[in-house]
mmCIF file of C-alpha atoms in Angstrom:
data_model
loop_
_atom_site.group_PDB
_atom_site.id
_atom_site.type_symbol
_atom_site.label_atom_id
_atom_site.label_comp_id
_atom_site.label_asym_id
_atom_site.label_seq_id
_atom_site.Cartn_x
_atom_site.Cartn_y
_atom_site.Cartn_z
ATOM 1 C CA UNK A 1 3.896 -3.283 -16.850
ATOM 2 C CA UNK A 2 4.196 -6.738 -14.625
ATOM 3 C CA UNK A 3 7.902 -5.680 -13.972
ATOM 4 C CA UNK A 4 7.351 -1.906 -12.887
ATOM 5 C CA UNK A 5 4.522 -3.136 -10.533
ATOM 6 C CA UNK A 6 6.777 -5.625 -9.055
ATOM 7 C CA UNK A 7 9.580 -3.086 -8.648
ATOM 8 C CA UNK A 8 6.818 -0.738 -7.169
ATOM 9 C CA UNK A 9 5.548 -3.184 -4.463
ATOM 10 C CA UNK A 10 9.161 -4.033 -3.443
ATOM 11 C CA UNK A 11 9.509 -0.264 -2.836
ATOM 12 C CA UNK A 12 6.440 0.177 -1.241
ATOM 13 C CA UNK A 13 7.186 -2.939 1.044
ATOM 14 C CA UNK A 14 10.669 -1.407 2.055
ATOM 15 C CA UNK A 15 9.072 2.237 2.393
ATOM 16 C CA UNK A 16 6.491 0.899 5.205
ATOM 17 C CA UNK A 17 9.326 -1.636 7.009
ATOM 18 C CA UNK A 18 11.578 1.691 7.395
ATOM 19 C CA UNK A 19 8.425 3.800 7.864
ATOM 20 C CA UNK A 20 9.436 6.004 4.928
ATOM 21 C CA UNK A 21 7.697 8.722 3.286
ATOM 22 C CA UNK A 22 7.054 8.661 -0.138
ATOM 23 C CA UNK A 23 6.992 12.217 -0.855
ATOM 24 C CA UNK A 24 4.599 14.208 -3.441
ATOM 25 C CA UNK A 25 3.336 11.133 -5.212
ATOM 26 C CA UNK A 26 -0.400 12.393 -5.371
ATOM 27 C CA UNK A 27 0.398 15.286 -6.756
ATOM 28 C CA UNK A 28 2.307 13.016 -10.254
ATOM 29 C CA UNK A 29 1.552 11.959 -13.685
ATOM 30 C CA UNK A 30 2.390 8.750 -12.001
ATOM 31 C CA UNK A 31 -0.680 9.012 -9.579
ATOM 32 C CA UNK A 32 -2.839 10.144 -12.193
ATOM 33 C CA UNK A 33 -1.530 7.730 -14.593
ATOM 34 C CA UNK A 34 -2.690 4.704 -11.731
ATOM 35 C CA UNK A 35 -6.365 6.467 -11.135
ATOM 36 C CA UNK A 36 -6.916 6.095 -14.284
ATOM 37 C CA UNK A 37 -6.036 2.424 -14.593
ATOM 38 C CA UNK A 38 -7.915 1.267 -11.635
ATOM 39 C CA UNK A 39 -11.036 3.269 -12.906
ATOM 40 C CA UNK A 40 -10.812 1.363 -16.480
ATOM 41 C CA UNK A 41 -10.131 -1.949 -14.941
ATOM 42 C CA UNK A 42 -12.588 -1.837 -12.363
ATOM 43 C CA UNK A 43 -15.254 -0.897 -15.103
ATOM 44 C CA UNK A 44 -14.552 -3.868 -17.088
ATOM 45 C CA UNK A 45 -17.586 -6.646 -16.724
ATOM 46 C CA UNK A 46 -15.937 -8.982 -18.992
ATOM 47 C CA UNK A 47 -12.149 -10.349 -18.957
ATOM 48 C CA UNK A 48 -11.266 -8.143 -15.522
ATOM 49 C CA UNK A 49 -7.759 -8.767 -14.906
ATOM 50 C CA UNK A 50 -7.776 -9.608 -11.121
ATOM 51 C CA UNK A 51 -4.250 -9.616 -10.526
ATOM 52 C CA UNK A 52 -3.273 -6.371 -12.231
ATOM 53 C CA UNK A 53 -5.809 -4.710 -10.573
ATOM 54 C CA UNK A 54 -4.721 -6.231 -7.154
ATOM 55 C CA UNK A 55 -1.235 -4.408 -7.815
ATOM 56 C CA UNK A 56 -2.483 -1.194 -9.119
ATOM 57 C CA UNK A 57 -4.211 -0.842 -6.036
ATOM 58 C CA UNK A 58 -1.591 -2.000 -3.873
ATOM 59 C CA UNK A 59 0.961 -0.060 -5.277
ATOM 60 C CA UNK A 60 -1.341 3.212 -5.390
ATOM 61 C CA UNK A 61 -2.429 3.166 -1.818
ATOM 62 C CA UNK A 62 0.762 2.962 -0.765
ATOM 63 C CA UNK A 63 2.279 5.246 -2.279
ATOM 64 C CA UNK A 64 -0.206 7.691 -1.566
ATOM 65 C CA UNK A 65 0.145 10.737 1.497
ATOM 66 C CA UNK A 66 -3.132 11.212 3.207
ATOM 67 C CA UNK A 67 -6.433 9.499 2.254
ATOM 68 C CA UNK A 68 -7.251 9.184 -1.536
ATOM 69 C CA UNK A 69 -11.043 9.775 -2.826
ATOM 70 C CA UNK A 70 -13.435 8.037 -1.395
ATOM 71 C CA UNK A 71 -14.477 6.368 -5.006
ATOM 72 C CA UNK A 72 -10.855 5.009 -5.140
ATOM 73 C CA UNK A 73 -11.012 3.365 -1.797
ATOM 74 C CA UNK A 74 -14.182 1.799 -2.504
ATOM 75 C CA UNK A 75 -12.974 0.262 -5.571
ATOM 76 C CA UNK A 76 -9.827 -1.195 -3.541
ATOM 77 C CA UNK A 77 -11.004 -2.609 -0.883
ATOM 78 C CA UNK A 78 -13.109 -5.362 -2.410
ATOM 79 C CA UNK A 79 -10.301 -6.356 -4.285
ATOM 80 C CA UNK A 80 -7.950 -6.341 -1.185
ATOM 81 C CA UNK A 81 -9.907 -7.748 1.540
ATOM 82 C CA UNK A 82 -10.851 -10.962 -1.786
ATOM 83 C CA UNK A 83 -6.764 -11.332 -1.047
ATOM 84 C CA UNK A 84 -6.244 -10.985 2.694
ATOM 85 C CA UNK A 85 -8.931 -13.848 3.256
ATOM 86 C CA UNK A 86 -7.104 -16.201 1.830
ATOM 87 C CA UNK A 87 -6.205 -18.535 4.380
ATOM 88 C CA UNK A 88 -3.516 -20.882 2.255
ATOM 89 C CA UNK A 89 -0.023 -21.197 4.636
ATOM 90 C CA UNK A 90 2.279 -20.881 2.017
ATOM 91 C CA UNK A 91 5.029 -17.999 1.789
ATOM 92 C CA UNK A 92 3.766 -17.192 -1.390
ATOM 93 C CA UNK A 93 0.090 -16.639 0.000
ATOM 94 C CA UNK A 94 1.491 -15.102 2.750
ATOM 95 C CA UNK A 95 2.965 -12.728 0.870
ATOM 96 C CA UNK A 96 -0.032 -11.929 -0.967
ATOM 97 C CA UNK A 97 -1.853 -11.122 1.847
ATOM 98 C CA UNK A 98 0.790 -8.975 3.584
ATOM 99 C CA UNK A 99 1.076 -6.973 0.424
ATOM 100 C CA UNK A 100 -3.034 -6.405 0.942
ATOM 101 C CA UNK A 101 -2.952 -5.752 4.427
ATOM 102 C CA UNK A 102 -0.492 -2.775 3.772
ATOM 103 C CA UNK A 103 -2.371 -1.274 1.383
ATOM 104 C CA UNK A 104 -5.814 -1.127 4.077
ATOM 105 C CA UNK A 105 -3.687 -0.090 6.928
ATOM 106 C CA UNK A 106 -2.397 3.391 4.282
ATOM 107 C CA UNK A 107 -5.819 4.456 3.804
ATOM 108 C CA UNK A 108 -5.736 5.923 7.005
ATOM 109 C CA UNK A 109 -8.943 7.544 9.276
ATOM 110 C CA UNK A 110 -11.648 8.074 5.939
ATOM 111 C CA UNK A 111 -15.151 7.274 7.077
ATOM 112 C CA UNK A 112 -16.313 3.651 5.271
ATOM 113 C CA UNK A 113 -19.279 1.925 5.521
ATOM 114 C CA UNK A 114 -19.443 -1.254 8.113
ATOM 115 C CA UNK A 115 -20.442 -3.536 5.703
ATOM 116 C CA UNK A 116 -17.339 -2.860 3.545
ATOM 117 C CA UNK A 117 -15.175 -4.382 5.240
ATOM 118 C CA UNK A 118 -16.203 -5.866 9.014
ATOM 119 C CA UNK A 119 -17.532 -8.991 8.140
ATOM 120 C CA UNK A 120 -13.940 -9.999 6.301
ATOM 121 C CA UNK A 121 -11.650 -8.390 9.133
ATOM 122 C CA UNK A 122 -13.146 -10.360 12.056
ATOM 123 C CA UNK A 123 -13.157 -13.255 9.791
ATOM 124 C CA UNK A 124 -9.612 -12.600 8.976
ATOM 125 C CA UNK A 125 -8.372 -11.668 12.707
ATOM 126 C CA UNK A 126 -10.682 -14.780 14.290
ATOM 127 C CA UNK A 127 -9.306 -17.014 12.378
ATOM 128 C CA UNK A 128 -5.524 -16.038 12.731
ATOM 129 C CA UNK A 129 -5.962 -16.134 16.732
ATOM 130 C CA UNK A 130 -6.600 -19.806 15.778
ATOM 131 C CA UNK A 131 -4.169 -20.753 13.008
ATOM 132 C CA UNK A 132 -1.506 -18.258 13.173
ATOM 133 C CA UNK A 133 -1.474 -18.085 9.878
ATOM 134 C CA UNK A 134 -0.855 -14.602 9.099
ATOM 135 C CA UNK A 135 2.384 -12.443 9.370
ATOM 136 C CA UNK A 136 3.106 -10.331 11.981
ATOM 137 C CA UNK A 137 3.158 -7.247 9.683
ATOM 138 C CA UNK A 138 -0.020 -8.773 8.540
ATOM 139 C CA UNK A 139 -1.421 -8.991 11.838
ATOM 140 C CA UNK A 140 -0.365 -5.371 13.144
ATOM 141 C CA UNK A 141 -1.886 -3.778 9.942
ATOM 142 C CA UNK A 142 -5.276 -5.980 10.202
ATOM 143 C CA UNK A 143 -6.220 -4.077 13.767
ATOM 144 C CA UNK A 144 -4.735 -0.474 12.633
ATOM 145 C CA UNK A 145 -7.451 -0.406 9.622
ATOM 146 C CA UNK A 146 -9.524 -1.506 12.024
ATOM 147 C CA UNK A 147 -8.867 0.772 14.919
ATOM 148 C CA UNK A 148 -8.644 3.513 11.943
ATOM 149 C CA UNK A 149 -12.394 3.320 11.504
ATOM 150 C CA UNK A 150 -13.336 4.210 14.773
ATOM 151 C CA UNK A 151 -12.569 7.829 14.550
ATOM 152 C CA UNK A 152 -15.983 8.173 12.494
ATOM 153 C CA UNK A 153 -17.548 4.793 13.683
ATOM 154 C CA UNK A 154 -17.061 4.808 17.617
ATOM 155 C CA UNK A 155 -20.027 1.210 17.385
ATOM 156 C CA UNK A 156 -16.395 -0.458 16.290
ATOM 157 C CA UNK A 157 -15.304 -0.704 20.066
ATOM 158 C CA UNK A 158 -17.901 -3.161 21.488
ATOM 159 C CA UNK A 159 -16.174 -5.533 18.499
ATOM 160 C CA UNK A 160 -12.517 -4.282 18.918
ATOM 161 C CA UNK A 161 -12.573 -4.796 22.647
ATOM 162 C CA UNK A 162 -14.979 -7.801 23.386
ATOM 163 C CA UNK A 163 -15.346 -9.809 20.417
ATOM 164 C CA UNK A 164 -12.201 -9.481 18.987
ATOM 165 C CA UNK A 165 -9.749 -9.437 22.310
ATOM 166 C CA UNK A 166 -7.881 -6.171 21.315
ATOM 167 C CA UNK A 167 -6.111 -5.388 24.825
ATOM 168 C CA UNK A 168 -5.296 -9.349 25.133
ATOM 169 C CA UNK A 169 -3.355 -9.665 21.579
ATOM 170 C CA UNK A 170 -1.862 -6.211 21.195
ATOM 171 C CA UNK A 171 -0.168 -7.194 24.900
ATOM 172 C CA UNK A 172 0.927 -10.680 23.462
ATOM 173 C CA UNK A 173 2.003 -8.944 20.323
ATOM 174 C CA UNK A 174 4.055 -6.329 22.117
ATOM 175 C CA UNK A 175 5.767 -8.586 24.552
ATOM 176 C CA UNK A 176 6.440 -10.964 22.003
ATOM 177 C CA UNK A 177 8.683 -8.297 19.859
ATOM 178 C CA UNK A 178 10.214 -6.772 23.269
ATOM 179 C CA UNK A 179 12.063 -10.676 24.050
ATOM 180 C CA UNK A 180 12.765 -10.770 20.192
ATOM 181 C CA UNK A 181 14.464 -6.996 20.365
ATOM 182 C CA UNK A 182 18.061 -7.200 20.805
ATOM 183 C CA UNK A 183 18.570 -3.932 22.688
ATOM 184 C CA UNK A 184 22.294 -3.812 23.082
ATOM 185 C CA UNK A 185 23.014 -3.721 19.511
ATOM 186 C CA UNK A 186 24.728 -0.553 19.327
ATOM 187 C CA UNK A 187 23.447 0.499 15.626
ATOM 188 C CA UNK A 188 21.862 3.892 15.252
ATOM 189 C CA UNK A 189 19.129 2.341 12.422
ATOM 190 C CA UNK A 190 16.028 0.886 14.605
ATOM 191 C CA UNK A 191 15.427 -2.793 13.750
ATOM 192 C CA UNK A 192 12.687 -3.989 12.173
ATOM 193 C CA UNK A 193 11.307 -5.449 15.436
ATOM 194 C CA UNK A 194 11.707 -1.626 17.057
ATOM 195 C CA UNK A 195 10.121 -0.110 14.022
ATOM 196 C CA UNK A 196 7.145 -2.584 14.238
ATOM 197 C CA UNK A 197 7.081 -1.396 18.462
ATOM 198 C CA UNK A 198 6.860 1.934 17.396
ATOM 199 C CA UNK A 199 4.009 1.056 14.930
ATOM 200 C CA UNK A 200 2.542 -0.797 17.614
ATOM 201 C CA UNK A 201 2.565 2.068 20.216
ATOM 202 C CA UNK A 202 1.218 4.694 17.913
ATOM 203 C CA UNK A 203 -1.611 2.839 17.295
ATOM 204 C CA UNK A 204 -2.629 2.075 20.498
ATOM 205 C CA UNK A 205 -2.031 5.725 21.318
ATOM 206 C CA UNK A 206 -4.937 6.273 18.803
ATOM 207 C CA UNK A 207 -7.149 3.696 20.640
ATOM 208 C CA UNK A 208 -6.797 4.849 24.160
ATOM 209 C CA UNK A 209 -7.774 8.448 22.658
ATOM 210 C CA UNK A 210 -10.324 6.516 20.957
ATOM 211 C CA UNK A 211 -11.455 4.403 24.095
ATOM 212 C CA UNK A 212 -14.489 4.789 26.139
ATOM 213 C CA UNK A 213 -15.445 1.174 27.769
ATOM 214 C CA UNK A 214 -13.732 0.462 30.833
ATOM 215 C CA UNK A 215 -11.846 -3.036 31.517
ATOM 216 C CA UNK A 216 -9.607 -4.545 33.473
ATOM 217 C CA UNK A 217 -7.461 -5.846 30.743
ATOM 218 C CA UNK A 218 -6.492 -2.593 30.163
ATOM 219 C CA UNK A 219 -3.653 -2.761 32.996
ATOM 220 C CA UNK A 220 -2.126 -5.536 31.013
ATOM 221 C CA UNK A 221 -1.788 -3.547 27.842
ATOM 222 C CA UNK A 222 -0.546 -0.979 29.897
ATOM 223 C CA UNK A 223 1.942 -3.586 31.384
ATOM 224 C CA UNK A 224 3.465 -3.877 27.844
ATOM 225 C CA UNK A 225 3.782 -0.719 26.756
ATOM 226 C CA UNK A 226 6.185 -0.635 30.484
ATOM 227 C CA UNK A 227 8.108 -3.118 29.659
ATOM 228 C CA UNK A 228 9.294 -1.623 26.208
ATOM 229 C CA UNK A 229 9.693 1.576 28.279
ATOM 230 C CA UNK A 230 12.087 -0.026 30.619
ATOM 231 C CA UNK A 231 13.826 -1.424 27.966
ATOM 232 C CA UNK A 232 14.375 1.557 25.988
ATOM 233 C CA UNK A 233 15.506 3.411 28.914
ATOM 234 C CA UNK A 234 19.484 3.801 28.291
ATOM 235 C CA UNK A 235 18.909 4.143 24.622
ATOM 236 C CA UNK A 236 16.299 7.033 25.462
ATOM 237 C CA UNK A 237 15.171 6.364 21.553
ATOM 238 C CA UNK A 238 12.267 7.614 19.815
ATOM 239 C CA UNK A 239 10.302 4.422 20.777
ATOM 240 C CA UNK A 240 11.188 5.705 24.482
ATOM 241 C CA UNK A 241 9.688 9.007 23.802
ATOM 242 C CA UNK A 242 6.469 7.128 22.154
ATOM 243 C CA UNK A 243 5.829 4.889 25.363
ATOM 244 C CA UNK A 244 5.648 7.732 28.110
ATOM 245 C CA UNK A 245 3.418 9.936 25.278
ATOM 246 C CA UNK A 246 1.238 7.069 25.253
ATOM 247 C CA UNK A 247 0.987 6.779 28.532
ATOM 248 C CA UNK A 248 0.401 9.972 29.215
ATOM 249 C CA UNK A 249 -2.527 9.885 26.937
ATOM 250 C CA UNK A 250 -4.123 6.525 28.519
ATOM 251 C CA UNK A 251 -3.781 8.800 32.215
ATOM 252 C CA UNK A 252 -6.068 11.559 30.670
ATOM 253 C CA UNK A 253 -8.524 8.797 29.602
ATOM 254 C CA UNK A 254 -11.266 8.762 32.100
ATOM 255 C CA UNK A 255 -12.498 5.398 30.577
ATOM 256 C CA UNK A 256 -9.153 3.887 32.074
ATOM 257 C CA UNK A 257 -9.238 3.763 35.592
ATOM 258 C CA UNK A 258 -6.269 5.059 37.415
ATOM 259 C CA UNK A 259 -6.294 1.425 39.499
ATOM 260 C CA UNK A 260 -5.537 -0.478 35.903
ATOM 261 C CA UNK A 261 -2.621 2.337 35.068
ATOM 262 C CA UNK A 262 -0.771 2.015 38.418
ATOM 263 C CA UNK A 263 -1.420 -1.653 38.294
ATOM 264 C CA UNK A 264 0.407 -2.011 35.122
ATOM 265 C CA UNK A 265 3.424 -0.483 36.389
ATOM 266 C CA UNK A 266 3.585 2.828 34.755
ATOM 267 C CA UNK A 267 3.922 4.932 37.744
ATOM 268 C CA UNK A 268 7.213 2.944 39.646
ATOM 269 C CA UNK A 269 8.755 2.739 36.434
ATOM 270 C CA UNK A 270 8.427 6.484 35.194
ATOM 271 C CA UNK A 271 9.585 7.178 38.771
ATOM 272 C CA UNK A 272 12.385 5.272 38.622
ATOM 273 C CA UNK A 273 13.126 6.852 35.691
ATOM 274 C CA UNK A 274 13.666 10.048 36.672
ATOM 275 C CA UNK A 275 16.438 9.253 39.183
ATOM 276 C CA UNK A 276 18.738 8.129 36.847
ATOM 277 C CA UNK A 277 21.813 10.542 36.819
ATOM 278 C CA UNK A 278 21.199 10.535 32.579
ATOM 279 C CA UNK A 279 18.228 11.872 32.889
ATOM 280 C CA UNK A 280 17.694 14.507 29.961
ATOM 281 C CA UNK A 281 15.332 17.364 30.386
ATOM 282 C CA UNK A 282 12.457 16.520 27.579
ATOM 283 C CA UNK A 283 12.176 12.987 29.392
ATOM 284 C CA UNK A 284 12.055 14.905 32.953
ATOM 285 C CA UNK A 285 9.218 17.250 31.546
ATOM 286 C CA UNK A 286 7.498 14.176 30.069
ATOM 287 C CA UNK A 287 7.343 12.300 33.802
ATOM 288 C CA UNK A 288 6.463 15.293 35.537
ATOM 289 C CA UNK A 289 3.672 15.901 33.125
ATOM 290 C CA UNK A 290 2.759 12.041 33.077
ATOM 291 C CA UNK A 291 2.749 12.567 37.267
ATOM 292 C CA UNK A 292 0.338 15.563 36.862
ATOM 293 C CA UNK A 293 -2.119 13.727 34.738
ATOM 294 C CA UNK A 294 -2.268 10.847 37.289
ATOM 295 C CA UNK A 295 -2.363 12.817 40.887
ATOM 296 C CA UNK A 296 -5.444 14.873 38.767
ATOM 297 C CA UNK A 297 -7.093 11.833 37.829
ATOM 298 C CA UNK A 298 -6.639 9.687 41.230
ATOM 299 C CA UNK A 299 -7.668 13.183 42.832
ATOM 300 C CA UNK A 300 -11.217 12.667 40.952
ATOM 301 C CA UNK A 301 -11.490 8.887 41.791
ATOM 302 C CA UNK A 302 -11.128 9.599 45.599
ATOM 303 C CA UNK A 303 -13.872 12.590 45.306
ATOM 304 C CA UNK A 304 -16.311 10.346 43.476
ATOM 305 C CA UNK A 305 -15.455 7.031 45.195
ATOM 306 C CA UNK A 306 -13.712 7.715 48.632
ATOM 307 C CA UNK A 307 -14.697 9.589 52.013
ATOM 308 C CA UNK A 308 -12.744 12.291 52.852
ATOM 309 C CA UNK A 309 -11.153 10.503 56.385
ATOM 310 C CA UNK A 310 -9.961 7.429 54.270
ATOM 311 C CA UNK A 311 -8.044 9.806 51.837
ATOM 312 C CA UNK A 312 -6.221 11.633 54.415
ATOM 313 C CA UNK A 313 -5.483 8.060 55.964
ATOM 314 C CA UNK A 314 -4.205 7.315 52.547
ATOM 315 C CA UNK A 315 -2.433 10.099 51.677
ATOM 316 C CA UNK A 316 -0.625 10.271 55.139
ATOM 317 C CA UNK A 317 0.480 6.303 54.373
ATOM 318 C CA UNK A 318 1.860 7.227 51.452
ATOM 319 C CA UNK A 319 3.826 10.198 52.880
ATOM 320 C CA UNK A 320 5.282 8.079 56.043
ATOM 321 C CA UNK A 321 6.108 5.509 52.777
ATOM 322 C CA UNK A 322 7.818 8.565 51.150
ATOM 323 C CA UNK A 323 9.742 9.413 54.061
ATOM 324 C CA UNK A 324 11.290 6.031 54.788
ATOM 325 C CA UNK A 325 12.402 5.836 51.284
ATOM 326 C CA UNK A 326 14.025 9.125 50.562
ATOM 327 C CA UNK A 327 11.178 10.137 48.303
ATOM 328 C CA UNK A 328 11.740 13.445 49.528
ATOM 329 C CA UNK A 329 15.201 14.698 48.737
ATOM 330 C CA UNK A 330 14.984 13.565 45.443
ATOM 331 C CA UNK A 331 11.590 15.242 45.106
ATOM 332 C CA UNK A 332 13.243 18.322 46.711
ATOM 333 C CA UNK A 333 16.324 17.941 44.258
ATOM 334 C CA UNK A 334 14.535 19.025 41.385
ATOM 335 C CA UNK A 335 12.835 22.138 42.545
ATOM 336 C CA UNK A 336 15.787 24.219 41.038
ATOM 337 C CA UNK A 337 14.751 22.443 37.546
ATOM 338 C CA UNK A 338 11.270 23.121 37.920
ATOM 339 C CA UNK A 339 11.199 27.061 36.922
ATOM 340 C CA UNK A 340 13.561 25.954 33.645
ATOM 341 C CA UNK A 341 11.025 23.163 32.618
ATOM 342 C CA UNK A 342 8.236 25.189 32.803
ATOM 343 C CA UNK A 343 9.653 28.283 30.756
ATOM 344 C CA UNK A 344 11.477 25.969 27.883
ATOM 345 C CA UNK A 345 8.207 23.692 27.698
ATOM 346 C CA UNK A 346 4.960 24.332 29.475
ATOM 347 C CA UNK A 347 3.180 26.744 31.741
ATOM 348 C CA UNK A 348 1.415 24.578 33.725
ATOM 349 C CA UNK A 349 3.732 22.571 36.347
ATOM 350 C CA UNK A 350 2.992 23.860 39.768
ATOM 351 C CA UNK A 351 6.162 24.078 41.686
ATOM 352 C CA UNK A 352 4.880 21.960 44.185
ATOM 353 C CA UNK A 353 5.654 18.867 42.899
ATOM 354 C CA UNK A 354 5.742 16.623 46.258
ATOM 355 C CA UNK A 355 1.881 16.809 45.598
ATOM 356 C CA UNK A 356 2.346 14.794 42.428
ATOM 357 C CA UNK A 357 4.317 12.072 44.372
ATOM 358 C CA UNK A 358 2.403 12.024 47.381
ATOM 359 C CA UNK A 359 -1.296 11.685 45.553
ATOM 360 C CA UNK A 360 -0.454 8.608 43.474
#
């Protein structure tokens, strides 16, 4: 049994590095087979095995699609979180904890109780902004359970946010893997520093549809997600794809203010996208919509916060900006694409598109 759970956990480990699937496994003998020994070692008052039960519970919440029953998770996490606080700097230890950490960030969005697990995460996440001690896997998988929880707990932002400094180390974390990316490598397989991006950026997707408190450090995080953006742009990968998704869902989030968005750099560098001569017509459709959601949202800032004479002061800046720059004829050049955009994706791009430009 030791050497099929170690086989298992090296399989699991590889499955969430290449962000592999592991198909059907709930529906197994296998799967049944691992409820069952949970359920009988968990029961035990005397002689528990810690360890095994450490690995069955690894090893089953890993391989498990979707979110297992509730009376499975709540005999895991104990166990798991007893292993992620351990705070020894060995690889060994590190390991260990890694291994946990996985296993909490696969349970995915199931509602859970505060006091199962809060207490140990900002314990766990305080004292790594400190030490450093965990692994970056570690680290990543430490805020996703955590950020997981707020689809039934929304409370969790006030800690996320301002006790726990979410915007300030997901930026670090992000810009930190961007210099360690080598993006000219001409392989087709994503790295392990893309694939833990593209982790990255699909959880903070989740947050800013999550979000509701407004701050300032927002236009950092932001900032970050640009910078993989820019330098994804002549791959045009799937991470490429994930940045201007997620920042098309932080421009429909009134909680962000437009100001933090533009200030980050998402607007010059989705427009400078879309004059490159390689240009393909899903990433086209993608700015235009990203432009959209912007000039909508800046159009409800100035009615709430500006009069109308200092918006058409504004807006006429912009366009004498506009002019000087040949804004125009590239606007103007993709008019003819406009009509095949909206029929092959969406019904909802106006065909005057200057408008876009000219409000942000």
């Amino acid at each position: 049994m030791g050497n099929v759970l170690l086989l298992l956990k090296h399989i699991v480990h590889h499955k969430v590095l290449k962000n592999a699937w592991t198909r059907s496994f709930e529906k197994s003998l296998l799967c049944q087979r691992f409820e069952q020994m949970i359920i009988a070692e968990s029961k035990k008052m005397d002689e528990k095995d810690e360890k095994l039960l450490v690995d069955l519970c690894e090893c089953y919440l890993l391989l498990y699609n979707g979110v297992p029953s509730l009376d499975l998770i709540l005999m895991c996490i104990p166990n798991l979180l007893k292993v992620a606080l351990k705070k020894e700097e060995s690889e060994e230890t590190q390991k260990e904890v890694e291994m946990a950490f996985l296993a909490l960030h696969n349970i995915g969005i199931g509602g859970l109780r505060q006091e199962l697990y809060l207490n140990e995460i900002k314990e766990i996440i305080k004292y790594h902004q400190e030490h450093r001690n965990l692994s970056r896997l570690a680290y990543r998988c430490a805020w996703k359970f955590l950020i997981d929880r707020l689809f039934f707990d929304e409370n969790l932002e006030e800690v996320i946010v301002n006790d726990l400094y979410f915007a300030r180390e997901a930026a670090r974390e992000i810009e930190e893997l961007t210099r360690n990316v080598d993006w000219k490598r001409e392989k087709e397989e994503e790295s392990e520093e893309e694939l833990a991006l593209l982790r990255w950026i699909e959880s903070l997707n989740f947050f800013f549809e999550m979000c509701k408190l407004q701050r300032e450090e927002f236009s950092g995080l932001i900032g970050s997600v640009v910078q993989v953006f820019q330098a994804t742009k002549e791959k045009c990968n799937g991470i490429h794809y994930h940045c201007v998704y997620l920042l098309e869902t932080a421009a429909e989030n009134k909680a962000i203010k437009v100001d933090a968005f533009v200030k980050g750099g998402a607007v010059d560098a989705v427009f400078q996208g879309i004059q490159r001569p390689t240009l393909n017509e899903k990433m086209a459709y993608e700015s235009f919509v990203l432009f959209l959601k912007v000039s909508r949202r800046l159009k409800e800032e100035e009615d709430d916060e500006m009069e109308e004479a200092k918006r058409k002061v504004s807006k006429r800046k912009v366009t004498e900006k506009m002019e000087e720059e040949g804004y125009e004829d590239i606007i103007t050049s993709f008019h003819e694409k406009f009509d095949i955009l909206n029929r092959r994706y969406y019904h909802g791009l106006s065909l005057n598109i200057s408008d876009y430009f000219i409000s942000v």
